[in-house]
mmCIF file of C-alpha atoms and ligand atoms in Angstrom:
data_model
loop_
_atom_site.group_PDB
_atom_site.id
_atom_site.type_symbol
_atom_site.label_atom_id
_atom_site.label_comp_id
_atom_site.label_asym_id
_atom_site.label_seq_id
_atom_site.Cartn_x
_atom_site.Cartn_y
_atom_site.Cartn_z
ATOM 1 C CA MET A 18 10.942 14.993 -16.088
ATOM 2 C CA THR A 19 13.898 16.981 -16.888
ATOM 3 C CA GLN A 20 15.240 15.924 -13.318
ATOM 4 C CA ALA A 21 14.278 12.397 -14.045
ATOM 5 C CA THR A 22 16.341 11.903 -17.148
ATOM 6 C CA ALA A 23 19.609 12.698 -15.180
ATOM 7 C CA HIS A 24 19.429 8.860 -13.997
ATOM 8 C CA PRO A 25 18.675 5.917 -16.297
ATOM 9 C CA MET A 26 16.588 4.304 -13.955
ATOM 10 C CA ALA A 27 14.497 7.146 -13.105
ATOM 11 C CA THR A 28 12.404 6.598 -16.503
ATOM 12 C CA PRO A 29 9.333 4.226 -15.626
ATOM 13 C CA ARG A 30 10.037 0.507 -17.637
ATOM 14 C CA ASN A 31 7.220 -1.875 -17.702
ATOM 15 C CA ASP A 32 9.460 -4.701 -19.459
ATOM 16 C CA TRP A 33 11.208 -5.723 -16.301
ATOM 17 C CA THR A 34 11.836 -9.469 -16.239
ATOM 18 C CA LEU A 35 11.748 -10.983 -13.094
ATOM 19 C CA GLU A 36 15.804 -12.084 -13.224
ATOM 20 C CA GLU A 37 16.253 -8.396 -13.490
ATOM 21 C CA VAL A 38 14.358 -7.477 -10.188
ATOM 22 C CA GLU A 39 15.907 -10.403 -8.516
ATOM 23 C CA ALA A 40 19.441 -9.072 -9.721
ATOM 24 C CA LEU A 41 18.503 -5.599 -7.991
ATOM 25 C CA PHE A 42 17.740 -7.716 -4.533
ATOM 26 C CA ALA A 43 21.131 -9.088 -4.561
ATOM 27 C CA ARG A 44 23.089 -5.892 -5.062
ATOM 28 C CA PRO A 45 25.210 -5.036 -2.679
ATOM 29 C CA PHE A 46 23.088 -2.821 0.049
ATOM 30 C CA MET A 47 24.718 0.158 0.125
ATOM 31 C CA GLU A 48 24.736 0.356 -3.885
ATOM 32 C CA LEU A 49 21.317 -0.476 -3.959
ATOM 33 C CA VAL A 50 20.126 2.065 -1.063
ATOM 34 C CA PHE A 51 22.654 4.576 -3.242
ATOM 35 C CA GLU A 52 20.691 3.816 -6.267
ATOM 36 C CA ALA A 53 17.457 3.936 -4.540
ATOM 37 C CA ALA A 54 17.883 7.114 -3.105
ATOM 38 C CA THR A 55 19.212 8.642 -6.240
ATOM 39 C CA VAL A 56 16.107 7.723 -8.313
ATOM 40 C CA HIS A 57 14.096 8.979 -5.408
ATOM 41 C CA ARG A 58 15.546 12.455 -5.837
ATOM 42 C CA ALA A 59 14.623 12.328 -9.398
ATOM 43 C CA TRP A 60 10.992 12.500 -8.748
ATOM 44 C CA PHE A 61 10.617 13.824 -5.225
ATOM 45 C CA ASP A 62 11.553 15.731 -2.767
ATOM 46 C CA PRO A 63 13.450 13.546 -0.257
ATOM 47 C CA SER A 64 12.821 15.559 2.836
ATOM 48 C CA GLU A 65 8.926 15.297 2.232
ATOM 49 C CA VAL A 66 6.864 12.289 3.693
ATOM 50 C CA GLN A 67 3.100 12.340 3.226
ATOM 51 C CA LYS A 68 1.142 11.255 6.588
ATOM 52 C CA SER A 69 -2.166 9.109 5.486
ATOM 53 C CA GLN A 70 -4.412 7.992 8.164
ATOM 54 C CA LEU A 71 -6.519 4.760 7.972
ATOM 55 C CA LEU A 72 -9.846 4.276 9.309
ATOM 56 C CA SER A 73 -11.846 0.560 9.332
ATOM 57 C CA ILE A 74 -15.277 1.329 8.176
ATOM 58 C CA LYS A 75 -16.360 -2.259 8.686
ATOM 59 C CA THR A 76 -14.452 -4.460 10.731
ATOM 60 C CA GLY A 77 -14.248 -8.045 10.856
ATOM 61 C CA GLY A 78 -16.287 -11.068 9.698
ATOM 62 C CA CYS A 79 -14.940 -11.093 6.294
ATOM 63 C CA ALA A 80 -15.178 -14.082 3.947
ATOM 64 C CA GLU A 81 -11.580 -14.246 2.634
ATOM 65 C CA ASN A 82 -9.518 -16.343 4.183
ATOM 66 C CA CYS A 83 -6.106 -14.526 3.996
ATOM 67 C CA GLY A 84 -3.735 -16.108 6.089
ATOM 68 C CA TYR A 85 -2.436 -12.797 7.702
ATOM 69 C CA CYS A 86 -5.500 -11.009 8.735
ATOM 70 C CA SER A 87 -7.250 -10.358 12.045
ATOM 71 C CA GLN A 88 -10.523 -9.970 9.979
ATOM 72 C CA SER A 89 -11.101 -12.654 8.241
ATOM 73 C CA ALA A 90 -14.089 -14.819 9.909
ATOM 74 C CA SER A 91 -11.962 -18.144 9.184
ATOM 75 C CA PHE A 92 -9.776 -17.295 11.992
ATOM 76 C CA GLN A 93 -9.765 -16.962 15.775
ATOM 77 C CA THR A 94 -8.537 -13.639 16.213
ATOM 78 C CA GLY A 95 -10.591 -12.540 19.232
ATOM 79 C CA LEU A 96 -11.342 -9.345 16.771
ATOM 80 C CA LYS A 97 -15.180 -8.487 17.452
ATOM 81 C CA ALA A 98 -17.133 -7.831 14.170
ATOM 82 C CA GLU A 99 -18.734 -4.681 13.577
ATOM 83 C CA LYS A 100 -21.591 -3.349 11.010
ATOM 84 C CA LEU A 101 -20.412 -0.784 8.217
ATOM 85 C CA MET A 102 -19.859 2.684 10.101
ATOM 86 C CA ASP A 103 -22.539 5.649 9.625
ATOM 87 C CA THR A 104 -21.584 8.630 7.440
ATOM 88 C CA THR A 105 -21.150 10.991 10.349
ATOM 89 C CA THR A 106 -18.799 9.189 12.305
ATOM 90 C CA VAL A 107 -16.548 8.509 9.235
ATOM 91 C CA LEU A 108 -16.676 12.315 8.330
ATOM 92 C CA ALA A 109 -15.812 13.152 12.356
ATOM 93 C CA GLU A 110 -12.601 10.736 12.192
ATOM 94 C CA ALA A 111 -11.479 12.203 8.938
ATOM 95 C CA MET A 112 -12.063 15.648 10.039
ATOM 96 C CA ALA A 113 -9.717 14.819 13.249
ATOM 97 C CA ALA A 114 -7.309 13.012 10.842
ATOM 98 C CA LYS A 115 -6.884 16.388 9.047
ATOM 99 C CA ALA A 116 -6.440 18.232 12.444
ATOM 100 C CA GLY A 117 -3.848 15.704 13.311
ATOM 101 C CA GLY A 118 -1.603 16.600 10.235
ATOM 102 C CA ALA A 119 -2.837 14.012 7.894
ATOM 103 C CA SER A 120 -3.097 14.826 4.210
ATOM 104 C CA ARG A 121 -5.090 11.381 2.985
ATOM 105 C CA PHE A 122 -7.706 9.607 4.382
ATOM 106 C CA CYS A 123 -8.396 6.054 3.628
ATOM 107 C CA MET A 124 -11.219 3.985 4.376
ATOM 108 C CA GLY A 125 -10.961 -0.074 4.683
ATOM 109 C CA ALA A 126 -13.963 -2.642 4.954
ATOM 110 C CA ALA A 127 -13.549 -6.144 5.695
ATOM 111 C CA TRP A 128 -15.190 -7.401 2.598
ATOM 112 C CA ARG A 129 -14.425 -9.780 -0.054
ATOM 113 C CA GLU A 130 -16.284 -7.476 -2.497
ATOM 114 C CA LEU A 131 -18.542 -4.400 -3.021
ATOM 115 C CA LYS A 132 -22.101 -5.230 -2.696
ATOM 116 C CA ASP A 133 -24.473 -2.653 -4.634
ATOM 117 C CA ARG A 134 -26.420 -1.909 -1.845
ATOM 118 C CA ASP A 135 -23.548 -0.332 -0.132
ATOM 119 C CA THR A 136 -22.116 1.931 -2.786
ATOM 120 C CA PRO A 137 -24.719 4.960 -2.047
ATOM 121 C CA LYS A 138 -23.267 5.130 1.479
ATOM 122 C CA LEU A 139 -19.600 4.695 0.172
ATOM 123 C CA ALA A 140 -19.837 7.493 -2.185
ATOM 124 C CA ALA A 141 -21.715 9.584 0.328
ATOM 125 C CA MET A 142 -18.402 8.973 2.690
ATOM 126 C CA ILE A 143 -15.970 9.591 -0.007
ATOM 127 C CA SER A 144 -17.896 12.681 -1.067
ATOM 128 C CA GLY A 145 -17.580 14.077 2.346
ATOM 129 C CA VAL A 146 -14.146 13.168 3.022
ATOM 130 C CA LYS A 147 -13.152 14.833 -0.411
ATOM 131 C CA ALA A 148 -15.058 18.008 0.452
ATOM 132 C CA LEU A 149 -12.635 18.517 3.861
ATOM 133 C CA GLY A 150 -9.744 18.892 1.384
ATOM 134 C CA LEU A 151 -8.219 15.390 1.934
ATOM 135 C CA GLU A 152 -6.884 12.945 -0.748
ATOM 136 C CA THR A 153 -9.154 10.136 -0.663
ATOM 137 C CA CYS A 154 -8.523 6.351 -0.765
ATOM 138 C CA ALA A 155 -10.510 3.356 0.167
ATOM 139 C CA THR A 156 -9.804 -0.478 0.230
ATOM 140 C CA LEU A 157 -13.313 -2.276 -0.085
ATOM 141 C CA GLY A 158 -12.518 -5.702 -2.006
ATOM 142 C CA MET A 159 -13.357 -6.420 -5.431
ATOM 143 C CA LEU A 160 -14.734 -4.011 -7.427
ATOM 144 C CA THR A 161 -16.747 -4.261 -10.636
ATOM 145 C CA ALA A 162 -16.526 -2.013 -13.603
ATOM 146 C CA ASP A 163 -19.968 0.098 -12.621
ATOM 147 C CA GLN A 164 -18.790 0.125 -9.012
ATOM 148 C CA ALA A 165 -15.543 1.395 -9.823
ATOM 149 C CA ARG A 166 -16.816 4.393 -11.914
ATOM 150 C CA GLN A 167 -19.214 5.123 -8.924
ATOM 151 C CA LEU A 168 -16.540 5.762 -6.446
ATOM 152 C CA LYS A 169 -14.588 7.535 -9.265
ATOM 153 C CA ASP A 170 -17.560 9.876 -9.695
ATOM 154 C CA ALA A 171 -18.193 10.592 -6.049
ATOM 155 C CA GLY A 172 -14.513 11.847 -5.575
ATOM 156 C CA LEU A 173 -12.363 8.841 -4.963
ATOM 157 C CA ASP A 174 -8.800 9.321 -5.773
ATOM 158 C CA TYR A 175 -7.065 6.220 -5.097
ATOM 159 C CA TYR A 176 -8.444 2.854 -4.612
ATOM 160 C CA ASN A 177 -6.075 0.231 -2.824
ATOM 161 C CA HIS A 178 -5.851 -3.226 -3.741
ATOM 162 C CA ASN A 179 -2.642 -5.135 -2.768
ATOM 163 C CA LEU A 180 -1.691 -7.976 -4.372
ATOM 164 C CA ASP A 181 0.350 -8.899 -1.224
ATOM 165 C CA THR A 182 3.053 -11.387 -2.421
ATOM 166 C CA GLY A 183 4.178 -12.929 -5.891
ATOM 167 C CA PRO A 184 2.269 -15.155 -7.815
ATOM 168 C CA GLU A 185 4.115 -18.497 -6.627
ATOM 169 C CA TYR A 186 3.243 -17.965 -3.150
ATOM 170 C CA TYR A 187 -0.041 -16.594 -3.424
ATOM 171 C CA ALA A 188 -2.078 -19.860 -2.741
ATOM 172 C CA GLU A 189 -0.153 -20.040 0.476
ATOM 173 C CA VAL A 190 -1.407 -17.018 1.528
ATOM 174 C CA VAL A 191 -5.164 -16.858 0.504
ATOM 175 C CA THR A 192 -7.167 -19.921 -1.497
ATOM 176 C CA THR A 193 -10.623 -17.823 -1.477
ATOM 177 C CA ARG A 194 -9.661 -15.635 -4.467
ATOM 178 C CA THR A 195 -7.055 -15.727 -7.176
ATOM 179 C CA TYR A 196 -4.404 -13.210 -8.246
ATOM 180 C CA ASP A 197 -6.148 -12.912 -11.830
ATOM 181 C CA ASP A 198 -9.468 -11.909 -9.646
ATOM 182 C CA ARG A 199 -6.977 -9.023 -7.991
ATOM 183 C CA LEU A 200 -5.814 -7.911 -11.375
ATOM 184 C CA ASP A 201 -9.088 -7.357 -12.962
ATOM 185 C CA THR A 202 -10.163 -5.175 -9.827
ATOM 186 C CA LEU A 203 -7.164 -2.987 -10.693
ATOM 187 C CA LYS A 204 -8.240 -2.752 -14.296
ATOM 188 C CA HIS A 205 -11.358 -1.755 -13.374
ATOM 189 C CA VAL A 206 -9.731 1.053 -11.288
ATOM 190 C CA ARG A 207 -7.435 2.019 -14.053
ATOM 191 C CA ASP A 208 -10.333 2.507 -16.377
ATOM 192 C CA ALA A 209 -12.572 4.202 -14.102
ATOM 193 C CA GLY A 210 -9.630 7.021 -14.132
ATOM 194 C CA MET A 211 -8.734 6.672 -10.712
ATOM 195 C CA SER A 212 -5.164 6.192 -9.057
ATOM 196 C CA THR A 213 -4.194 2.669 -8.079
ATOM 197 C CA CYS A 214 -2.680 2.171 -4.751
ATOM 198 C CA CYS A 215 -1.715 -1.803 -4.816
ATOM 199 C CA GLY A 216 1.491 -3.184 -2.912
ATOM 200 C CA GLY A 217 2.005 -6.280 -0.682
ATOM 201 C CA ILE A 218 3.534 -7.619 2.617
ATOM 202 C CA VAL A 219 6.711 -8.799 3.934
ATOM 203 C CA GLY A 220 7.763 -11.179 6.054
ATOM 204 C CA MET A 221 5.179 -13.837 5.761
ATOM 205 C CA GLY A 222 7.395 -16.524 5.284
ATOM 206 C CA GLU A 223 7.944 -16.207 1.332
ATOM 207 C CA ALA A 224 11.314 -16.531 0.039
ATOM 208 C CA ARG A 225 13.425 -13.766 -1.870
ATOM 209 C CA ARG A 226 12.082 -14.710 -5.257
ATOM 210 C CA ASP A 227 8.392 -13.898 -3.996
ATOM 211 C CA ARG A 228 9.367 -10.477 -3.038
ATOM 212 C CA ALA A 229 10.869 -10.138 -6.355
ATOM 213 C CA GLY A 230 7.921 -11.620 -8.129
ATOM 214 C CA LEU A 231 5.530 -9.253 -6.320
ATOM 215 C CA LEU A 232 7.493 -5.973 -7.312
ATOM 216 C CA HIS A 233 8.126 -7.861 -10.783
ATOM 217 C CA ALA A 234 4.072 -8.159 -11.142
ATOM 218 C CA LEU A 235 3.461 -4.728 -9.962
ATOM 219 C CA ALA A 236 6.413 -3.397 -12.392
ATOM 220 C CA THR A 237 4.746 -5.287 -15.289
ATOM 221 C CA LEU A 238 1.392 -3.765 -14.640
ATOM 222 C CA PRO A 239 0.049 -2.070 -17.858
ATOM 223 C CA VAL A 240 0.462 0.980 -15.794
ATOM 224 C CA HIS A 241 2.505 1.008 -12.775
ATOM 225 C CA PRO A 242 1.025 1.228 -9.179
ATOM 226 C CA ASP A 243 0.223 5.145 -8.453
ATOM 227 C CA SER A 244 1.001 4.427 -4.648
ATOM 228 C CA LEU A 245 2.561 1.027 -3.429
ATOM 229 C CA PRO A 246 2.155 0.219 0.194
ATOM 230 C CA VAL A 247 5.080 -1.975 1.406
ATOM 231 C CA ASN A 248 3.650 -3.421 4.721
ATOM 232 C CA ALA A 249 5.533 -5.445 7.064
ATOM 233 C CA LEU A 250 3.631 -8.383 8.354
ATOM 234 C CA VAL A 251 2.096 -7.629 12.189
ATOM 235 C CA PRO A 252 1.852 -11.067 13.357
ATOM 236 C CA VAL A 253 -1.577 -11.612 14.851
ATOM 237 C CA THR A 254 -2.092 -14.511 16.693
ATOM 238 C CA GLY A 255 -4.771 -16.986 15.498
ATOM 239 C CA THR A 256 -3.750 -16.189 11.911
ATOM 240 C CA PRO A 257 -1.693 -19.116 10.449
ATOM 241 C CA LEU A 258 1.007 -16.560 8.928
ATOM 242 C CA GLY A 259 0.877 -14.747 12.196
ATOM 243 C CA ASP A 260 1.515 -18.117 14.129
ATOM 244 C CA ARG A 261 3.911 -19.507 11.972
ATOM 245 C CA VAL A 262 6.136 -16.053 12.089
ATOM 246 C CA LYS A 263 5.655 -15.925 16.043
ATOM 247 C CA ARG A 264 6.983 -19.847 15.550
ATOM 248 C CA GLU A 265 9.787 -19.395 12.963
ATOM 249 C CA GLY A 266 10.976 -15.631 13.308
ATOM 250 C CA GLU A 267 10.271 -12.373 11.743
ATOM 251 C CA ILE A 268 12.472 -11.353 8.200
ATOM 252 C CA ASP A 269 15.687 -9.797 8.767
ATOM 253 C CA PRO A 270 15.071 -6.141 8.794
ATOM 254 C CA ILE A 271 17.763 -5.238 6.257
ATOM 255 C CA GLU A 272 15.811 -7.381 3.826
ATOM 256 C CA PHE A 273 12.519 -5.259 4.442
ATOM 257 C CA VAL A 274 15.292 -2.123 3.397
ATOM 258 C CA ARG A 275 16.102 -4.020 0.188
ATOM 259 C CA THR A 276 12.471 -4.726 -0.573
ATOM 260 C CA VAL A 277 11.396 -0.820 -0.072
ATOM 261 C CA ALA A 278 14.554 0.268 -2.148
ATOM 262 C CA VAL A 279 13.622 -2.364 -5.088
ATOM 263 C CA ALA A 280 10.243 -0.928 -4.892
ATOM 264 C CA ARG A 281 11.303 2.478 -5.594
ATOM 265 C CA LEU A 282 13.604 1.524 -8.533
ATOM 266 C CA VAL A 283 11.183 -0.733 -10.274
ATOM 267 C CA CYS A 284 8.441 1.925 -9.905
ATOM 268 C CA PRO A 285 9.959 5.269 -9.699
ATOM 269 C CA ARG A 286 6.980 7.548 -9.666
ATOM 270 C CA ALA A 287 4.922 5.447 -7.274
ATOM 271 C CA MET A 288 4.472 6.821 -3.546
ATOM 272 C CA VAL A 289 6.095 3.875 -1.941
ATOM 273 C CA ARG A 290 4.019 3.645 1.495
ATOM 274 C CA LEU A 291 5.978 2.338 4.734
ATOM 275 C CA SER A 292 2.770 0.907 5.557
ATOM 276 C CA ALA A 293 1.840 -1.641 8.358
ATOM 277 C CA GLY A 294 4.653 -3.073 11.164
ATOM 278 C CA ARG A 295 6.289 0.252 12.077
ATOM 279 C CA GLU A 296 5.207 -0.306 15.620
ATOM 280 C CA THR A 297 8.104 -2.425 16.132
ATOM 281 C CA MET A 298 10.717 -0.672 13.897
ATOM 282 C CA SER A 299 13.265 1.794 15.257
ATOM 283 C CA PRO A 300 13.841 5.447 13.999
ATOM 284 C CA GLU A 301 17.184 4.280 12.491
ATOM 285 C CA MET A 302 15.137 1.419 10.588
ATOM 286 C CA GLN A 303 12.633 3.938 9.388
ATOM 287 C CA ALA A 304 15.261 6.353 8.441
ATOM 288 C CA LEU A 305 16.973 3.838 6.108
ATOM 289 C CA CYS A 306 13.583 3.034 4.554
ATOM 290 C CA PHE A 307 12.995 6.916 3.718
ATOM 291 C CA LEU A 308 16.499 7.006 2.739
ATOM 292 C CA ALA A 309 15.617 3.790 0.369
ATOM 293 C CA GLY A 310 12.952 5.913 -1.129
ATOM 294 C CA ALA A 311 9.690 5.289 1.062
ATOM 295 C CA ASN A 312 7.785 8.593 1.225
ATOM 296 C CA SER A 313 4.573 8.214 2.938
ATOM 297 C CA ILE A 314 3.602 6.477 6.267
ATOM 298 C CA PHE A 315 0.314 5.770 8.219
ATOM 299 C CA VAL A 316 -0.226 8.034 11.254
ATOM 300 C CA GLY A 317 -2.753 7.492 14.475
ATOM 301 C CA GLY A 318 -2.058 5.031 17.174
ATOM 302 C CA LYS A 319 -3.964 2.571 14.979
ATOM 303 C CA LEU A 320 -3.845 1.034 11.389
ATOM 304 C CA LEU A 321 -7.042 -0.940 10.767
ATOM 305 C CA THR A 322 -7.167 -3.093 13.746
ATOM 306 C CA THR A 323 -3.648 -3.254 14.743
ATOM 307 C CA PRO A 324 -1.146 -0.845 16.919
ATOM 308 C CA ASN A 325 0.736 1.842 15.192
ATOM 309 C CA PRO A 326 3.157 4.207 16.510
ATOM 310 C CA GLU A 327 1.070 7.299 18.250
ATOM 311 C CA GLN A 328 0.967 10.791 16.575
ATOM 312 C CA ASP A 329 3.683 12.287 18.875
ATOM 313 C CA GLU A 330 6.196 9.917 18.526
ATOM 314 C CA ASP A 331 5.933 10.603 14.727
ATOM 315 C CA ALA A 332 6.254 14.176 15.432
ATOM 316 C CA GLN A 333 9.315 13.158 17.385
ATOM 317 C CA LEU A 334 10.287 11.190 14.427
ATOM 318 C CA PHE A 335 9.943 13.817 11.627
ATOM 319 C CA ALA A 336 11.954 16.254 13.843
ATOM 320 C CA LEU A 337 14.867 13.938 14.426
ATOM 321 C CA LEU A 338 15.196 13.161 10.780
ATOM 322 C CA ASP A 339 14.232 16.574 9.542
ATOM 323 C CA LEU A 340 11.294 15.739 7.604
ATOM 324 C CA LYS A 341 8.252 17.783 6.270
ATOM 325 C CA SER A 342 4.618 16.682 5.755
ATOM 326 C CA MET A 343 3.627 15.931 2.079
ATOM 327 C CA ALA A 344 0.579 17.862 0.755
ATOM 328 C CA PRO A 345 -2.222 15.555 -1.007
ATOM 329 C CA GLN A 346 -1.113 13.910 -4.196
ATOM 330 C CA ILE A 347 -4.015 14.518 -6.366
ATOM 331 C CA ALA A 348 -2.181 14.853 -9.432
ATOM 332 C CA PRO A 349 -3.384 13.061 -12.572
ATOM 333 C CA SER A 350 -2.819 9.238 -12.309
ATOM 334 C CA GLN A 351 -0.125 7.318 -14.446
ATOM 335 C CA THR A 352 -3.089 5.706 -16.427
ATOM 336 C CA GLN A 353 -4.154 9.483 -17.268
ATOM 337 C CA VAL A 354 -0.670 10.563 -18.243
ATOM 338 C CA ALA A 355 -0.332 7.301 -20.222
ATOM 339 C CA GLN A 356 -3.385 8.308 -22.185
ATOM 340 C CA THR A 357 -2.731 11.766 -22.779
ATOM 341 C CA GLN A 358 0.830 10.838 -23.958
ATOM 342 C CA ALA A 359 -0.474 8.410 -26.651
ATOM 343 C CA ALA A 360 -3.439 10.621 -27.656
HETATM 344 N N1 SAM B 416 -10.585 -6.375 2.671
HETATM 345 C C1 SAM B 416 -10.156 -5.482 1.617
HETATM 346 C C2 SAM B 416 -9.055 -6.388 0.491
HETATM 347 O O1 SAM B 416 -8.130 -6.919 1.367
HETATM 348 O O2 SAM B 416 -8.702 -5.723 -0.358
HETATM 349 C C3 SAM B 416 -9.403 -4.053 2.146
HETATM 350 C C4 SAM B 416 -8.984 -4.316 3.709
HETATM 351 S S1 SAM B 416 -7.277 -5.294 3.746
HETATM 352 C C5 SAM B 416 -7.037 -5.329 5.741
HETATM 353 C C6 SAM B 416 -5.880 -4.291 3.195
HETATM 354 C C7 SAM B 416 -4.514 -4.751 3.053
HETATM 355 O O3 SAM B 416 -4.048 -4.579 4.389
HETATM 356 C C8 SAM B 416 -4.256 -6.564 2.855
HETATM 357 O O4 SAM B 416 -4.502 -6.234 1.356
HETATM 358 C C9 SAM B 416 -2.730 -6.310 3.428
HETATM 359 O O5 SAM B 416 -1.893 -6.141 2.335
HETATM 360 C C10 SAM B 416 -2.657 -5.549 4.485
HETATM 361 N N2 SAM B 416 -2.532 -6.333 5.683
HETATM 362 C C11 SAM B 416 -3.801 -6.618 6.165
HETATM 363 N N3 SAM B 416 -3.617 -7.504 7.441
HETATM 364 C C12 SAM B 416 -2.081 -7.009 7.754
HETATM 365 C C13 SAM B 416 -1.236 -7.565 8.619
HETATM 366 N N4 SAM B 416 -1.652 -8.441 9.731
HETATM 367 N N5 SAM B 416 0.262 -7.123 8.389
HETATM 368 C C14 SAM B 416 0.457 -6.569 7.634
HETATM 369 N N6 SAM B 416 -0.595 -5.986 6.412
HETATM 370 C C15 SAM B 416 -1.722 -6.596 6.483
HETATM 371 C C1 DTB B 417 -1.839 -1.593 2.793
HETATM 372 O O1 DTB B 417 -1.324 -1.802 2.207
HETATM 373 N N1 DTB B 417 -1.841 -1.341 4.330
HETATM 374 C C2 DTB B 417 -2.905 -0.836 5.210
HETATM 375 C C3 DTB B 417 -3.646 -0.085 3.907
HETATM 376 N N2 DTB B 417 -3.343 -0.773 2.869
HETATM 377 C C4 DTB B 417 -5.182 -0.574 4.145
HETATM 378 C C5 DTB B 417 -3.708 -1.935 6.217
HETATM 379 C C6 DTB B 417 -2.493 -2.209 6.764
HETATM 380 C C7 DTB B 417 -3.631 -3.083 7.669
HETATM 381 C C8 DTB B 417 -2.797 -3.669 8.808
HETATM 382 C C9 DTB B 417 -3.367 -4.697 9.654
HETATM 383 C C10 DTB B 417 -4.605 -4.188 10.457
HETATM 384 O O2 DTB B 417 -4.629 -3.229 11.406
HETATM 385 O O3 DTB B 417 -5.613 -4.889 10.773
HETATM 386 FE FE1 SF4 B 418 -10.774 -9.698 3.966
HETATM 387 FE FE2 SF4 B 418 -8.958 -7.997 3.618
HETATM 388 FE FE3 SF4 B 418 -8.404 -9.187 5.665
HETATM 389 FE FE4 SF4 B 418 -8.096 -10.695 3.325
HETATM 390 S S1 SF4 B 418 -7.395 -9.010 4.244
HETATM 391 S S2 SF4 B 418 -9.551 -11.050 5.224
HETATM 392 S S3 SF4 B 418 -9.969 -9.609 2.278
HETATM 393 S S4 SF4 B 418 -10.312 -8.088 5.343
#
């Protein structure tokens, strides 16, 4: 905290206005990146980047209609739906991820919500991965308060549940759930004492105001996300948003870096994850993202269903940029810190 007080923007705030967040986006690019890099240094070692690995434990056939997603049953993407993986396979994948240098393992399921009948199996996977010494994360759709507690008891450190975009653009992205549904699950996760992982996707045809709207929504949550993934849309053929981006063109890379920088500024203590979309980013673009405050990536040749740079390519990137791998981040969540301070 002593270092953090050195810069006025390094102290977390929950009273951001949308206009203030938009004003950050509009800052001269060099100033914005410099400020974000400065705030990044107040809380983190800028030479450390965490390597996370993803595994799709239940692929395809999802009941939601997220317009970017390869796994929605609403779109013809050519993806084959699969059953929930068995625990032994998941643990073998987690061991391989650890051996490959990942310190965090995230299990993703193409579900609208977790079903009670699957919870014991999920709990076994989570406790097994945790026993390997990995930081655990899962993303399984909506959770009830009770399910969140069961996952926490099993050893789940983080729950990922993205808001994806600003509230005004949300209905363009998905119509089978509301922003409030997402906020409810995030509350259950916080109340269970888990760390929240919540971010969104850039490059879905949204306006800058929507990107600011997303970051404003995150920065005004009762407690900031502990982990904030910034995904660049991976355009999947057959999805409405993937097809649209292929027709209309991708977002300007500098606007993506601006989004990373503003994420770092409005949620200074969050792990900002440079998530989907690195496959098509140059080393220079990724370096700018790290400078602007991103401090985690997903490693391994596959995200959930789409390609990601191979391990050796990322090893070269780390060597080129003199980056070190970060250890698991299982400090108390920001919710727990706030509760301790209030007590
Ligand atoms: N079904 C769960 C849910 O949606 O919460 C978990 C899995 S879902 C695939 C996890 C996140 O991946 C989504 O919230 C979205 O932000 C991101 N994502 C999915 N498809 C993507 C794509 N094509 N490009 C970028 N990000 C994507
Ligand atoms: C997140 O925000 N990004 C990751 C993780 N959370 C689960 C998932 C990216 C998925 C990209 C599309 C795919 O591979 O299917
Ligand atoms: Fe289902 Fe998640 Fe894909 Fe939406 S993003 S369709 S909820 S798997």
